[in-house]
Short mmCIF file of C-alpha atoms in Angstrom, two decimals:
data_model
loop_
_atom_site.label_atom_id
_atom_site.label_comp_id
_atom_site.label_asym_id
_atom_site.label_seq_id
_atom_site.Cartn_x
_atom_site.Cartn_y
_atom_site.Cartn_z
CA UNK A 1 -10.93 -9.24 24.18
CA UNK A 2 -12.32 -9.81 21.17
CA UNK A 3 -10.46 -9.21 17.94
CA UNK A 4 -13.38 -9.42 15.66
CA UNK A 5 -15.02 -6.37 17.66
CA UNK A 6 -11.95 -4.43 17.15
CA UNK A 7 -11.56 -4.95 13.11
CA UNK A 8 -15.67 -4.39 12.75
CA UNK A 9 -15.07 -0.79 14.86
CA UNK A 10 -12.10 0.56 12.93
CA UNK A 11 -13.16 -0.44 9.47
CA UNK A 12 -16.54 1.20 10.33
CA UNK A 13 -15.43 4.50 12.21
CA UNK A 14 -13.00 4.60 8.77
CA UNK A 15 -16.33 4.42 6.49
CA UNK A 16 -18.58 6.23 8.15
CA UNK A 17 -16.21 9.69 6.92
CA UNK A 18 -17.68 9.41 3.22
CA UNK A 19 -17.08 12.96 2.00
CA UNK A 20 -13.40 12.64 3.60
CA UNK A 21 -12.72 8.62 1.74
CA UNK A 22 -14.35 10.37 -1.43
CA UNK A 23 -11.82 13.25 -1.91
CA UNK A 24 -8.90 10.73 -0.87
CA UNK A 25 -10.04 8.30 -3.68
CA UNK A 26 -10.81 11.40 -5.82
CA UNK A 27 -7.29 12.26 -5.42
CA UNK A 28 -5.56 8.73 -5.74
CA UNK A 29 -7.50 8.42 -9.14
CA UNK A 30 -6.38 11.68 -10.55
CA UNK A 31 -3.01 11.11 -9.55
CA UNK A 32 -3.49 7.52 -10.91
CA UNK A 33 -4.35 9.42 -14.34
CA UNK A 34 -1.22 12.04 -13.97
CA UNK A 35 1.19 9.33 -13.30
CA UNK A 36 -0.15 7.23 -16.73
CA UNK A 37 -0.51 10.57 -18.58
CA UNK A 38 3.57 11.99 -17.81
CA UNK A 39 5.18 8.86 -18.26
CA UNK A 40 7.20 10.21 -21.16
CA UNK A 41 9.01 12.84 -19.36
CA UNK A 42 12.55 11.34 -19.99
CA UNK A 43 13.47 11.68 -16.03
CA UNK A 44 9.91 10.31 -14.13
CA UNK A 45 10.14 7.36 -16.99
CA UNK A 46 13.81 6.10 -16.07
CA UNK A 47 12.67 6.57 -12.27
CA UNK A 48 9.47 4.14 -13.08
CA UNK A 49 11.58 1.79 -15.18
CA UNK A 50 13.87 1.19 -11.87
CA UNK A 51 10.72 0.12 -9.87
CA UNK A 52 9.65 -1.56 -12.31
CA UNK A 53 12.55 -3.91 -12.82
CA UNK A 54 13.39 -3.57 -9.20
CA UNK A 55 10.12 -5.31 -8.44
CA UNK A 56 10.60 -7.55 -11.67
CA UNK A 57 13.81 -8.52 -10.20
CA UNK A 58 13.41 -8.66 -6.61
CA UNK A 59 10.13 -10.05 -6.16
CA UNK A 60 8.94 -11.90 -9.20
CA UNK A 61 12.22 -13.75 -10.58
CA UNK A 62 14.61 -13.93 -8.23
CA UNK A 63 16.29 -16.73 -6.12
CA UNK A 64 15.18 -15.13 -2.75
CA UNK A 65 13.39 -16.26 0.05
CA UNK A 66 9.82 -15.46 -0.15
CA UNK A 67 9.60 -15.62 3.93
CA UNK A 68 12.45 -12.65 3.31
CA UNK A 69 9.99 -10.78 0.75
CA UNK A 70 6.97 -10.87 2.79
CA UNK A 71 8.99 -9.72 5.99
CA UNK A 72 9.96 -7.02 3.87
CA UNK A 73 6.89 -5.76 2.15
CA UNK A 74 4.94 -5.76 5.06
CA UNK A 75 7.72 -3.58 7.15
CA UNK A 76 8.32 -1.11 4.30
CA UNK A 77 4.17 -0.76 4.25
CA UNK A 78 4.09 -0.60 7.74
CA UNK A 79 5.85 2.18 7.63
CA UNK A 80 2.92 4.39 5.33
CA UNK A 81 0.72 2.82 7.49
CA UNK A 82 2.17 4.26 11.01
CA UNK A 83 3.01 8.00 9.03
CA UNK A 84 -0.35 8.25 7.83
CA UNK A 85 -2.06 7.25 11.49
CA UNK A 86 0.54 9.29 13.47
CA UNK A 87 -0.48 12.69 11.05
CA UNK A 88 -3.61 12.40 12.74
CA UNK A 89 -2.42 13.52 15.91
CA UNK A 90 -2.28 17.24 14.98
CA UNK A 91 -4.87 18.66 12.24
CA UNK A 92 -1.70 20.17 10.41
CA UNK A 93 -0.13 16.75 10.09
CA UNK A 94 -3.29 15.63 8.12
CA UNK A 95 -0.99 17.16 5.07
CA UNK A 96 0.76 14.28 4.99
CA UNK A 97 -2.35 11.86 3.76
CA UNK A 98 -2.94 13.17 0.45
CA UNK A 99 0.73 13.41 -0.01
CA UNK A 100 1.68 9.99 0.70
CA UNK A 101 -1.62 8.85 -1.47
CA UNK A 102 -0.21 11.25 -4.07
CA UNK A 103 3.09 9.50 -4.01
CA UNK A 104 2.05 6.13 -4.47
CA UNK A 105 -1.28 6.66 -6.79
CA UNK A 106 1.32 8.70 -9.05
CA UNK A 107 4.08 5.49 -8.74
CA UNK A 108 0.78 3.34 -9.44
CA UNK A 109 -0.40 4.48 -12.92
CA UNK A 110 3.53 5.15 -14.21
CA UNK A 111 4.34 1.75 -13.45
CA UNK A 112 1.24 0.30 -14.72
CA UNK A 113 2.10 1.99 -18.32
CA UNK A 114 6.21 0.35 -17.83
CA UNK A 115 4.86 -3.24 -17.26
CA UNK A 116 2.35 -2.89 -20.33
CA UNK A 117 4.76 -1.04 -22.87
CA UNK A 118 8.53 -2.76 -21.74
CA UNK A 119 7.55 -5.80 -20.10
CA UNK A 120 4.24 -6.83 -22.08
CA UNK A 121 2.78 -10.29 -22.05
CA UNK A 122 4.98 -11.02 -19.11
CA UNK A 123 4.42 -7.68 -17.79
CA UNK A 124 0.41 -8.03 -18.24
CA UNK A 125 0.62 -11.08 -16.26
CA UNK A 126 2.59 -9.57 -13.41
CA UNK A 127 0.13 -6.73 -13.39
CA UNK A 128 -3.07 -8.33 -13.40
CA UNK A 129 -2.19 -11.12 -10.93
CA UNK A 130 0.59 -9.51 -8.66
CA UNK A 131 1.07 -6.36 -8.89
CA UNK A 132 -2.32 -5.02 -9.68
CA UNK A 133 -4.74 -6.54 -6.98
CA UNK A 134 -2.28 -6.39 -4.09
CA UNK A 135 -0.94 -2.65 -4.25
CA UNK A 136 -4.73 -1.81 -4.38
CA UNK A 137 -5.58 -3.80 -1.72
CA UNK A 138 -3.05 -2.35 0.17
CA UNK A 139 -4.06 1.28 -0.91
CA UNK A 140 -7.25 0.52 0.62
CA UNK A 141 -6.11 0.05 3.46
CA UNK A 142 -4.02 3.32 3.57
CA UNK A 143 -7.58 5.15 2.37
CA UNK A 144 -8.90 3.60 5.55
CA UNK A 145 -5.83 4.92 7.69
CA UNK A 146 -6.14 8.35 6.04
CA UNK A 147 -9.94 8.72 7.10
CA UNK A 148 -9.08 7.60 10.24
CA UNK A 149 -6.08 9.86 10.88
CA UNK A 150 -8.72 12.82 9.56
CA UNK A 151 -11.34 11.86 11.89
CA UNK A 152 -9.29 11.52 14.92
CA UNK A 153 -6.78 15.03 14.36
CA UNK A 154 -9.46 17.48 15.52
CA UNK A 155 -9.78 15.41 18.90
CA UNK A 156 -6.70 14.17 19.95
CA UNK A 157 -5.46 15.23 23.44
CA UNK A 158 -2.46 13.51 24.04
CA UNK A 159 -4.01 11.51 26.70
CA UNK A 160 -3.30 7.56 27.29
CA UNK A 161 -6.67 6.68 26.34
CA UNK A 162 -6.15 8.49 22.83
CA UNK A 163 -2.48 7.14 22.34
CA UNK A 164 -4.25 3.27 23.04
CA UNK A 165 -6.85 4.10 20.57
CA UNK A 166 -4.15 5.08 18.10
CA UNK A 167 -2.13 1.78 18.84
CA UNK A 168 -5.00 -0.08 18.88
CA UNK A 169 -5.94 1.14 15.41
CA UNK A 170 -2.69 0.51 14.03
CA UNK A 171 -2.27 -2.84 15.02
CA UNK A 172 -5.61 -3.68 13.52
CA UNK A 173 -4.76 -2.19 10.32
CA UNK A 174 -1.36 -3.88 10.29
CA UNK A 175 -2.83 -7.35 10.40
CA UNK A 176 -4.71 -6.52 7.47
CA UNK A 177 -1.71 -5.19 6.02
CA UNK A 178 0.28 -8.68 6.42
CA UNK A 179 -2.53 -10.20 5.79
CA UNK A 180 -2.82 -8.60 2.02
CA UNK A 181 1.38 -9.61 2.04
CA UNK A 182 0.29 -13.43 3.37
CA UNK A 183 -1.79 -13.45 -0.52
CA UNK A 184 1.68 -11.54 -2.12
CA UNK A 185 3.37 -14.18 -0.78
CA UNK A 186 1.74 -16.94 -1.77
CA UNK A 187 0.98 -15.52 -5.34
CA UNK A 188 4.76 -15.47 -5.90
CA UNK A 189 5.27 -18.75 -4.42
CA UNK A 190 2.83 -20.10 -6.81
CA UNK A 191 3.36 -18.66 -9.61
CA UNK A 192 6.83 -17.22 -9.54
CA UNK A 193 9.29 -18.95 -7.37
CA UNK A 194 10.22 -22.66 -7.13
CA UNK A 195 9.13 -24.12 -4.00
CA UNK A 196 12.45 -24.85 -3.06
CA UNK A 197 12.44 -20.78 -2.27
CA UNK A 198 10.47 -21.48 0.77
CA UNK A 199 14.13 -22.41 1.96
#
């Protein structure tokens, strides 16, 4: 069994659906752009500012373990990841993609105006070595899951060879996924938390 072969054949069936990764990116930007542009409605800014310190506080400066923070981060986006791949067992489940994408590209650009405007300097340096480069990295992988989940929901029987496929691609994308919280792990270590966190 070779693991390589299986990382080179999802990532590629995932690109080779151009039109569908286009309108998913399409749609992440321009909710990217809706959640930076409605940041001053009174109740979706107070719901940003609690992420926003929530991550401040429980990832960046905090006294926790940051074996405890990657467990967590890479559950909690394990659990996108295995939505967006199980919509793709029915074509009416494919719904769920854009909506999930919608969710978290929306999220995205709020919080990215909450760390520049409240948090600044330190905020800026949260964003553009944290925050930033891992939550897209991780959105990239969900794109890939969501063109994957598209490609596979007008062909899915139900069978044991499909449901191996689907567990197969999972799994893949789930290393990548811990391997993107491995980096978010390390960043924080690094920069953020005393080594005596490792504890």
């Amino acid at each position: 069994m070779n693991l390589f072969l299986f990382f080179r054949d999802c990532i590629s069936r995932a690109l080779e659906r151009k039109k569908t990764l286009a309108v998913f990116v399409c749609i992440y930007v321009f909710a990217t752009i809706l959640g930076i542009l409605f940041i001053k409605t009174p109740a979706i800014y107070h719901y940003h500012l609690n992420l926003c310190d929530r991550f401040v506080d429980r990832m960046c400066y905090s006294d926790r373990n940051v074996f405890l923070i990657f467990w967590e981060r890479a559950c909690g986006n394990s659990v996108f990841l295995a939505v967006i791949l199980s919509a793709g067992i029915h074509p009416i489940g494919c719904i769920i993609s854009p909506v999930l994408l919608l969710y978290r590209a929306y999220t995205f650009g709020g919080s990215l105006v909450i760390f520049f405007t409240v948090y600044r300097v330190s905020g800026i340096l949260i964003v553009f070595v944290l925050y930033l480069p891992i939550h897209l990295l991780i959105d990239a992988i969900l794109l890939c899951s969501a063109s994957l989940s598209c490609g596979r929901a007008s062909c899915f029987c139900f069978s044991k060879d499909d449901f191996v496929a689907l567990l197969r691609d999972f799994l893949v994308l789930l290393l990548l996924i811990c391997a993107v919280c491995l980096l978010e792990m390390i960043l924080l270590l690094l920069l953020f938390h005393p080594i005596g966190n490792l504890l």
